[in-house]
Amino acid sequence: MMATINGNICQSNATQMVGPPMPWFGMDIGGTLVKLVYFEPTDSSPDEIDSELETIKRIRHYLKRNAAYGKTGKRDVYLQMDNCCINGRYGTLHFIRFPTSEMSVFIKLAKSKGIAQLASTVCATGGGAFKFEADFKKQVNLELHKFDELDSLIHGIHYIEAYNPQECYYLNDPLNSNKCSKSPYDFSHPYPFLVVNIGSGVSILAVYSPDKYKRVSGSSLGGGTFLGLCSLLTGCETFEDAIQLAANGDSTKVDKLVRDIYGGDYPKFQLSGDIVASRSGRLSFNLLIKFLFIKFLFI
Amino acid sequence: MMATINGNICQSNATQMVGPPMPWFGMDIGGTLVKLVYFEPTDSSPDEIDSELETIKRIRHYLKRNAAYGKTGKRDVYLQMDNCCINGRYGTLHFIRFPTSEMSVFIKLAKSKGIAQLASTVCATGGGAFKFEADFKKQVNLELHKFDELDSLIHGIHYIEAYNPQECYYLNDPLNSNKCSKSPYDFSHPYPFLVVNIGSGVSILAVYSPDKYKRVSGSSLGGGTFLGLCSLLTGCETFEDAIQLAANGDSTKVDKLVRDIYGGDYPKFQLSGDIVASRSGRLSFNLLIKFLFIKFLFI
């Protein structure tokens, strides 16, 4: 088998050991979530499988058998990428995540699965690669090979795009829920382009080539703001719970629309009455109390 | 007395009646607040004062005697502009505001003060000028002369700048609370400039000349979002209450800083550890419950 990505020839040859010793993990330790990616080789020769360490087998079986780990760890099966070529090996990329606040639980789990005896290395990005570096070394004997998160993000976008041409898409008719549909974005001449990376906060990058980019802006209103406010307002704990609550709710009851202010459209600036003028602008503690009181009367 | 503003000569002459009949009011009826501006002439001749209608005297005395009207109306005395020239008349501009949700109370008050008998007109901007137009006509016989709010905003900026050269300023050392100070901004060659107008929502305008501008962008995250979320999270009712609570609080307890993620600075992109990475990113219902529980134990 042979494939080319970004000029590198992917030569799959299980007998020829390439890259660092298995298992291959990558981690992005963000402000809210840890994203763990695990490469499962699918081109191993029978000899290689035989000589595989017991610990590696145990880790692979544990990760693959489950889609949930503990209370908060999840494997996003729908993100899984098959037939990937990395370091000249073919295999499957598995995507796992858990809250950064559970890092100590994760380190204990890794220890109990025997990671400490492998004395291996893990490539790691994100602030947590700095913050938790000493803990990893001390508790599971793991060296974190630190890479910058934004460098890795840009390389990752190019990698994903080369292997999954459907991954980069845009929405047709995004505001029309009946007509809204995905279309693949033609990435053959993308430069320059902007990347808006929404994590706990937001970074905005201008990308000029596969290796040249600049962080041009950012915002502290990001996923952490959304989840923090949702958690305090509704008691939900996860992003999925918040999205589920939102799907069952009616945003026009909390958002102030152009028509709530104008009584209709604001035609001079082509602002339709249905456009949100002020997100959460109708929220009021007094109205909430009145609403709960009325609800209570009708129970 | 003579002054020039935007090419118009302001010739104060109390015996020569210019402009529409008094009283002169202007209103901006926004999504959250109504901003009412009242022009009190200070150049009236004795004859003019004698012939003034009783209703006009009553309105002026009521507005000037108080700085608070009912439960929610306020006159911002610190905004007051003296020696203004409008329509060839000299006088004082008074600034009053109340929540748009109290509009029906305001209309009743205006009726009780005899506005209905004046059959006057009021210049009005904002969405409420459209939404409440029929109510004003029916209940207090007032015609709303509607002007576009963004047109008025741009004219207002030029007017204020011409009369109050200290009004347009910037902050030196804004992040250093000891050194932070105001400096007047030299507005002699301002074009092109951006106006970020934060109301319930946000409009961003590019201004090319006193009469030429474009609404280039906007955001639905604005003052309404801030007040709505504050109200639901703290029970506060007004912007002032929210600001007071914030002044007594410690934002680092709710915001996630770069150092909370990186354990320190993120030097590659010159992001200091003290910078907010994720506004409200530390909020968590579970942490709140734990905090309240611990607080309860120590009561």
XYZ file of C-alpha atoms in Angstrom:
598
model
C 0.000 0.000 0.000
C 1.251 3.492 -0.738
C -0.262 6.947 -0.274
C 1.051 10.478 -0.266
C 0.230 13.152 2.244
C 1.839 16.586 2.268
C 4.721 15.211 0.222
C 5.433 12.291 2.602
C 5.185 8.853 1.091
C 3.206 6.499 3.281
C 4.788 3.128 2.859
C 3.011 0.526 4.870
C 5.298 -2.282 5.785
C 4.562 -3.988 9.030
C 7.844 -5.861 9.149
C 9.805 -2.623 8.875
C 9.327 -0.900 12.236
C 8.999 2.838 11.717
C 8.222 5.650 14.150
C 8.498 5.463 17.931
C 7.462 2.274 19.763
C 3.751 1.617 20.215
C 1.302 2.600 21.666
C 0.912 5.919 19.862
C -1.149 8.487 21.704
C -1.607 12.191 21.247
C -3.242 14.503 23.755
C -4.566 18.019 23.695
C -4.999 19.132 27.295
C -7.258 22.165 27.072
C -8.832 24.440 29.653
C -12.080 22.447 29.739
C -11.534 19.117 27.941
C -8.704 16.692 27.337
C -8.825 15.313 23.797
C -6.951 12.040 23.468
C -6.241 10.472 20.085
C -5.114 6.849 19.854
C -3.634 5.245 16.732
C -4.506 1.562 16.381
C -2.286 -0.080 13.742
C -4.186 -2.332 11.332
C -1.205 -3.456 9.241
C 0.658 -5.430 11.913
C 2.227 -8.710 10.792
C 1.476 -11.913 12.775
C 5.026 -11.749 14.164
C 4.522 -8.204 15.314
C 1.218 -9.083 16.968
C 2.871 -12.007 18.746
C 5.702 -9.886 20.056
C 3.376 -7.126 21.210
C 3.628 -6.360 24.908
C 0.767 -7.534 27.116
C 0.268 -3.973 28.388
C -0.254 -2.614 24.872
C -2.829 -5.330 24.125
C -4.639 -4.522 27.371
C -4.758 -0.791 26.608
C -6.058 -1.383 23.073
C -8.756 -3.783 24.240
C -9.849 -1.465 27.029
C -10.088 1.556 24.713
C -11.801 -0.291 21.858
C -14.244 -2.320 23.926
C -15.748 0.763 25.529
C -17.178 4.036 24.289
C -17.469 5.409 27.837
C -14.732 5.416 30.467
C -15.646 6.096 34.072
C -18.348 8.706 34.594
C -17.090 11.383 32.239
C -14.741 9.852 29.636
C -16.205 9.319 26.139
C -15.009 7.876 22.847
C -16.568 9.744 19.932
C -17.123 6.798 17.625
C -18.575 9.050 14.906
C -15.240 10.889 14.664
C -13.214 7.690 14.149
C -10.925 7.809 11.075
C -10.083 4.503 9.385
C -7.219 3.778 6.982
C -5.039 6.593 8.219
C -1.352 6.631 7.378
C 0.950 7.948 10.094
C 4.723 7.461 10.241
C 4.487 4.933 7.402
C 1.924 2.808 9.267
C -1.739 2.230 8.437
C -4.360 2.200 11.126
C -7.393 3.722 12.786
C -7.530 6.964 14.764
C -9.789 6.838 17.818
C -10.941 10.035 19.535
C -11.508 10.088 23.290
C -12.244 13.000 25.591
C -12.803 13.753 29.259
C -12.971 16.907 31.414
C -9.604 18.388 32.333
C -10.904 18.591 35.905
C -10.758 14.745 35.922
C -7.050 14.656 35.075
C -6.054 13.085 38.407
C -8.601 10.288 37.871
C -7.223 9.729 34.361
C -3.624 9.539 35.594
C -4.642 6.957 38.219
C -6.448 4.920 35.529
C -3.420 5.084 33.222
C -1.278 3.850 36.110
C -3.632 0.935 36.860
C -3.526 -0.093 33.171
C 0.245 -0.408 33.381
C 1.248 2.685 31.393
C 3.954 3.431 33.981
C 5.867 0.262 33.059
C 6.043 1.239 29.371
C 8.196 4.303 30.059
C 6.804 5.674 26.814
C 6.276 9.180 25.516
C 3.114 10.987 24.520
C 2.881 13.953 22.189
C 0.885 16.618 23.980
C -0.462 20.067 23.152
C -2.506 22.629 25.073
C -1.861 24.448 28.304
C -2.245 21.245 30.307
C 0.861 19.789 28.606
C 2.772 22.398 30.606
C 0.584 22.379 33.699
C 0.486 18.582 34.165
C 3.933 17.678 32.782
C 5.464 16.985 36.207
C 2.461 14.902 37.339
C 2.736 12.657 34.263
C 6.449 12.127 34.776
C 6.157 11.402 38.477
C 3.048 9.253 38.563
C 3.114 7.284 35.296
C 6.693 7.787 34.114
C 5.410 9.400 30.915
C 7.386 12.068 29.099
C 5.168 14.639 27.444
C 6.595 15.672 24.078
C 5.135 19.158 23.989
C 4.008 20.737 20.730
C 2.368 24.111 20.402
C -1.407 23.732 20.188
C -1.918 26.220 17.359
C 0.959 24.789 15.264
C -0.636 21.363 15.747
C -4.084 22.701 14.915
C -2.902 24.051 11.555
C -1.043 20.818 10.724
C -4.079 18.833 11.841
C -6.406 20.767 9.544
C -4.157 19.997 6.571
C -3.858 16.333 7.592
C -7.613 15.874 8.070
C -8.339 17.652 4.795
C -5.889 15.435 2.856
C -7.413 12.226 4.245
C -11.079 13.203 4.628
C -12.076 15.504 1.791
C -15.638 15.639 3.156
C -14.474 16.969 6.526
C -14.189 20.582 5.446
C -17.684 21.759 4.536
C -19.996 24.742 4.504
C -23.732 25.024 5.048
C -26.123 25.966 2.272
C -29.081 28.030 3.502
C -27.910 27.868 7.134
C -30.903 29.819 8.491
C -33.501 27.660 6.730
C -33.840 24.451 8.724
C -35.700 22.723 5.858
C -33.216 23.592 3.121
C -30.016 23.646 5.197
C -27.485 21.120 3.873
C -23.765 20.390 3.973
C -21.552 20.904 0.925
C -17.872 19.903 0.763
C -15.624 22.959 0.615
C -13.110 22.959 -2.229
C -9.817 23.146 -0.347
C -7.551 23.071 -3.419
C -6.690 26.801 -3.242
C -7.553 27.837 0.289
C -4.914 30.509 1.087
C -5.212 32.852 2.825
C -7.959 31.574 5.135
C -9.107 32.277 8.684
C -9.442 29.643 11.395
C -11.776 30.443 14.273
C -10.873 27.874 16.922
C -13.490 27.701 19.658
C -12.171 26.046 22.784
C -12.598 27.368 26.329
C -11.709 30.679 24.706
C -11.415 31.583 21.038
C -8.312 32.047 18.877
C -8.545 33.501 15.378
C -5.708 32.606 13.018
C -4.861 33.824 9.527
C -3.285 30.971 7.545
C -1.056 31.812 4.564
C 0.434 28.391 3.743
C 0.669 24.941 5.434
C 3.510 26.271 7.602
C 2.801 29.972 7.884
C 0.091 31.482 10.017
C -0.508 34.260 12.528
C -2.792 34.510 15.576
C -4.592 37.688 14.502
C -7.250 37.897 17.180
C -9.178 36.049 19.845
C -12.009 36.295 22.331
C -12.486 35.300 25.930
C -16.137 34.555 25.166
C -15.901 30.917 24.156
C -17.019 27.396 24.958
C -16.004 27.834 28.601
C -18.258 30.894 28.880
C -21.149 28.971 27.341
C -20.698 25.917 29.553
C -19.996 27.945 32.713
C -23.148 30.022 32.319
C -25.257 26.998 31.294
C -24.011 25.082 34.312
C -24.899 27.836 36.764
C -28.253 28.617 35.138
C -29.496 25.071 34.591
C -27.330 22.792 36.738
C -26.164 20.837 33.659
C -22.655 19.415 33.748
C -21.689 18.650 30.175
C -21.775 20.306 26.780
C -24.068 17.501 25.523
C -26.561 18.135 28.353
C -26.551 21.858 27.562
C -27.156 21.208 23.846
C -29.984 18.789 24.691
C -31.634 21.376 26.969
C -31.244 24.004 24.234
C -32.784 21.665 21.627
C -35.859 21.265 23.855
C -36.107 24.992 24.608
C -37.341 28.049 22.734
C -34.661 30.704 22.314
C -37.196 33.408 21.390
C -38.352 33.324 25.032
C -34.935 34.461 26.262
C -33.507 36.385 23.285
C -34.706 39.864 22.417
C -35.470 39.955 18.699
C -35.434 42.982 16.394
C -39.245 42.744 16.370
C -39.357 42.911 20.199
C -37.720 46.343 19.908
C -39.081 47.653 16.597
C -42.427 45.878 16.557
C -41.339 44.483 13.146
C -38.356 44.725 10.763
C -35.654 47.436 10.806
C -35.597 47.842 7.018
C -33.044 50.668 6.719
C -30.287 48.204 7.615
C -31.977 45.065 6.224
C -32.492 43.631 9.710
C -35.476 41.302 9.706
C -37.746 41.225 12.756
C -36.702 37.615 13.418
C -33.012 38.477 13.879
C -31.709 38.310 17.440
C -30.925 41.865 18.569
C -29.837 40.931 22.079
C -28.948 37.389 23.057
C -30.503 36.561 26.490
C -31.923 40.111 26.467
C -35.321 39.007 27.769
C -33.980 37.218 30.835
C -35.140 38.765 34.080
C -35.124 37.404 37.599
C -38.487 39.061 38.325
C -40.048 37.520 35.235
C -38.611 34.133 36.212
C -40.154 34.408 39.676
C -43.513 35.438 38.153
C -43.297 32.527 35.692
C -42.475 30.015 38.438
C -45.283 31.412 40.604
C -47.831 31.056 37.787
C -46.548 27.549 37.019
C -46.884 26.662 40.709
C -50.502 27.898 40.758
C -51.411 25.512 37.919
C -49.687 22.418 39.315
C -24.209 85.385 21.767
C -23.098 83.549 18.692
C -21.573 80.128 18.127
C -21.056 77.874 15.152
C -21.746 74.178 15.010
C -21.416 72.101 11.883
C -21.718 75.238 9.795
C -24.943 76.449 11.446
C -24.759 79.820 13.123
C -26.347 79.778 16.549
C -27.928 83.174 16.984
C -29.507 83.467 20.370
C -32.372 85.881 20.327
C -35.179 85.183 22.709
C -37.597 87.655 21.123
C -37.209 85.948 17.747
C -39.083 82.661 18.094
C -37.239 79.918 16.200
C -37.807 76.192 15.989
C -41.002 74.354 16.915
C -43.035 75.457 19.976
C -41.727 74.469 23.410
C -41.305 72.102 25.207
C -38.507 70.421 23.253
C -38.026 66.765 23.994
C -36.154 64.013 22.232
C -36.474 60.322 22.967
C -34.531 57.227 22.103
C -36.760 54.249 22.825
C -34.377 51.298 22.896
C -34.807 47.601 23.614
C -33.926 48.008 27.306
C -33.955 51.723 28.187
C -35.761 54.861 27.106
C -33.389 57.829 26.978
C -35.231 61.138 27.178
C -33.476 64.432 26.525
C -35.130 67.713 27.533
C -33.978 71.148 26.374
C -34.544 73.872 28.956
C -34.137 77.323 27.354
C -32.061 79.737 29.419
C -32.296 82.746 27.081
C -36.056 83.407 27.383
C -37.101 87.043 27.576
C -39.417 88.198 30.420
C -42.267 88.448 27.884
C -41.657 84.926 26.719
C -41.612 83.627 30.292
C -44.878 85.427 31.027
C -46.592 83.998 28.000
C -45.359 80.478 28.666
C -48.134 77.942 29.093
C -48.840 76.687 32.596
C -48.343 73.077 31.444
C -44.843 73.801 30.146
C -43.896 75.441 33.456
C -45.256 72.447 35.346
C -43.301 69.947 33.208
C -40.071 71.921 33.607
C -40.450 72.238 37.374
C -41.284 68.559 37.734
C -38.290 67.443 35.671
C -35.798 69.850 37.243
C -36.916 69.457 40.860
C -36.332 65.697 40.823
C -33.488 63.404 39.846
C -35.652 60.312 40.313
C -39.113 59.744 38.848
C -41.265 56.934 40.217
C -39.382 53.756 41.072
C -37.246 53.430 37.970
C -36.910 56.826 36.224
C -33.594 58.662 36.736
C -32.101 61.992 35.681
C -28.361 61.653 35.103
C -27.281 64.992 36.514
C -23.615 64.291 35.702
C -24.497 64.122 31.983
C -26.221 67.530 31.965
C -24.940 69.901 29.239
C -25.180 73.641 29.887
C -24.985 76.476 27.343
C -26.088 74.346 24.422
C -27.274 75.973 21.248
C -30.128 74.251 19.432
C -32.322 75.781 16.723
C -30.829 79.191 17.492
C -31.733 78.943 21.191
C -29.431 78.651 24.196
C -30.245 76.346 27.070
C -29.493 73.264 29.107
C -29.846 69.643 28.006
C -31.148 67.287 30.706
C -30.805 63.514 30.351
C -33.442 61.205 31.814
C -33.854 57.442 31.450
C -36.208 54.687 32.483
C -36.714 51.025 31.486
C -38.637 50.502 28.249
C -40.732 47.940 30.150
C -42.158 50.905 32.125
C -43.406 52.696 28.999
C -47.087 52.387 29.960
C -46.350 53.979 33.374
C -44.479 56.800 31.613
C -47.336 57.447 29.194
C -49.794 57.632 32.126
C -47.473 60.081 33.928
C -47.125 62.230 30.796
C -50.939 62.288 30.571
C -51.329 63.314 34.208
C -48.863 66.185 33.695
C -51.032 67.580 30.922
C -48.909 66.610 27.894
C -52.071 65.522 26.069
C -53.409 69.094 26.011
C -50.267 70.448 24.324
C -50.828 68.416 21.152
C -47.086 68.706 20.625
C -44.564 66.584 18.792
C -41.558 64.700 20.044
C -38.555 63.640 17.985
C -38.010 59.952 18.613
C -35.484 57.332 17.579
C -35.052 53.639 18.327
C -37.297 50.672 17.721
C -39.804 51.885 20.305
C -40.545 54.962 18.166
C -42.171 52.505 15.775
C -43.512 50.075 18.373
C -45.153 52.673 20.649
C -46.136 55.271 18.017
C -49.844 54.432 18.103
C -49.940 54.398 21.938
C -48.440 57.908 22.093
C -50.916 59.265 19.555
C -53.940 57.666 21.213
C -53.166 58.227 24.862
C -51.309 61.550 24.985
C -52.041 63.028 21.547
C -48.305 63.134 20.830
C -46.948 62.762 17.319
C -43.599 60.976 17.239
C -41.319 62.516 14.613
C -39.302 59.428 13.847
C -35.617 59.648 13.006
C -33.329 56.707 12.376
C -31.375 55.863 15.518
C -28.022 55.342 13.790
C -28.342 58.556 11.731
C -29.089 60.370 14.997
C -26.203 58.651 16.770
C -23.702 59.887 14.171
C -25.124 63.428 14.226
C -25.139 63.324 18.029
C -21.471 62.327 18.202
C -20.540 65.297 16.019
C -22.775 67.643 18.029
C -21.403 66.502 21.405
C -17.829 66.692 20.120
C -18.320 70.255 18.828
C -19.768 71.460 22.160
C -17.855 69.286 24.645
C -14.302 68.759 23.408
C -13.534 66.747 26.565
C -16.292 64.264 25.839
C -14.341 62.166 23.351
C -11.427 60.609 25.234
C -9.196 57.579 25.431
C -7.606 55.826 28.391
C -3.872 55.855 29.016
C -2.605 52.621 30.562
C -6.109 51.120 30.735
C -4.950 47.872 32.394
C -3.006 49.623 35.147
C -5.511 50.869 37.721
C -2.925 53.157 39.352
C -1.736 54.852 36.156
C -4.988 54.710 34.145
C -6.113 58.226 33.154
C -8.359 59.955 30.635
C -6.911 61.989 27.757
C -9.027 64.046 25.351
C -8.992 62.553 21.859
C -8.043 64.964 19.097
C -11.134 64.849 16.890
C -9.899 67.358 14.283
C -9.158 64.710 11.621
C -11.141 61.672 12.712
C -12.178 60.050 9.391
C -12.582 57.219 8.824
C -13.469 56.005 12.316
C -15.423 53.113 13.812
C -18.308 53.524 16.258
C -19.116 50.526 18.454
C -22.543 51.332 19.869
C -23.425 49.077 22.792
C -27.131 49.067 23.499
C -29.258 45.969 24.081
C -27.294 44.624 21.121
C -24.237 46.065 19.399
C -23.947 47.948 16.090
C -20.564 48.678 14.521
C -20.460 51.617 12.129
C -17.715 52.901 9.840
C -17.954 56.701 9.607
C -16.440 58.430 6.562
C -17.746 62.004 7.032
C -20.389 63.775 9.185
C -23.083 62.522 6.800
C -21.644 59.304 5.415
C -21.441 56.066 7.328
C -22.158 52.361 6.945
C -23.305 49.742 9.462
C -20.445 47.298 8.857
C -21.141 44.762 11.584
C -22.899 44.068 14.856
C -23.319 41.561 17.644
C -26.262 40.166 19.538
C -24.035 39.920 22.634
C -24.624 43.339 24.160
C -25.907 45.192 27.177
C -29.133 43.184 27.141
C -27.144 39.944 27.315
C -25.109 41.283 30.226
C -28.123 42.537 32.161
C -30.274 39.489 31.365
C -27.633 37.052 32.596
C -26.796 39.211 35.635
C -30.470 39.431 36.545
C -30.987 35.675 36.393
C -27.716 34.839 38.162
C -27.877 37.436 40.942
C -31.452 38.717 41.087
C -30.300 42.294 40.389
C -32.653 44.515 38.431
C -30.615 47.404 37.085
C -27.331 47.993 35.314
C -26.119 50.047 38.312
C -26.840 47.165 40.716
C -24.939 44.766 38.443
C -21.924 47.108 38.258
C -21.962 47.518 42.054
C -22.016 43.735 42.550
C -19.164 43.363 40.049
C -17.118 46.068 41.836
C -17.436 44.096 45.091
C -16.627 40.746 43.429
C -13.473 39.028 42.212
C -13.601 38.141 38.525
C -10.649 35.721 38.775
C -12.959 33.396 40.739
C -15.286 32.988 37.770
C -13.024 33.638 34.764
C -10.555 31.039 33.546
C -7.182 32.736 33.078
C -4.356 31.684 30.745
C -2.461 30.558 33.858
C -5.390 28.305 34.910
C -4.842 26.427 31.641
C -1.078 26.751 31.081
C 0.055 26.958 34.694
C 1.743 30.256 33.671
C 2.182 32.410 30.536
C 1.675 31.252 26.924
C 4.777 33.033 25.616
C 4.646 31.926 21.964
C 1.717 34.279 21.406
C 2.626 36.830 24.094
C -0.346 35.846 26.236
C 0.397 36.603 29.881
C -0.884 34.206 32.551
C -3.165 36.977 33.889
C -5.113 37.346 30.638
C -8.663 35.972 30.677
C -8.762 32.912 28.407
C -12.406 32.098 29.016
C -14.823 34.574 30.564
C -17.029 32.784 33.173
C -15.100 29.607 32.320
C -14.746 28.554 35.970
C -18.462 28.692 36.732
C -19.902 25.341 37.676
C -23.146 24.442 39.379
C -21.444 21.643 41.310
C -18.723 23.993 42.544
C -21.389 26.518 43.550
C -23.242 23.874 45.561
C -19.975 22.785 47.211
C -19.142 26.430 47.978
C -22.577 27.094 49.485
C -22.352 23.875 51.491
C -18.939 24.821 52.925
C -20.198 28.345 53.652
C -23.226 26.856 55.429
C -20.982 24.664 57.599
C -19.108 27.714 58.838
C -22.118 29.887 59.595
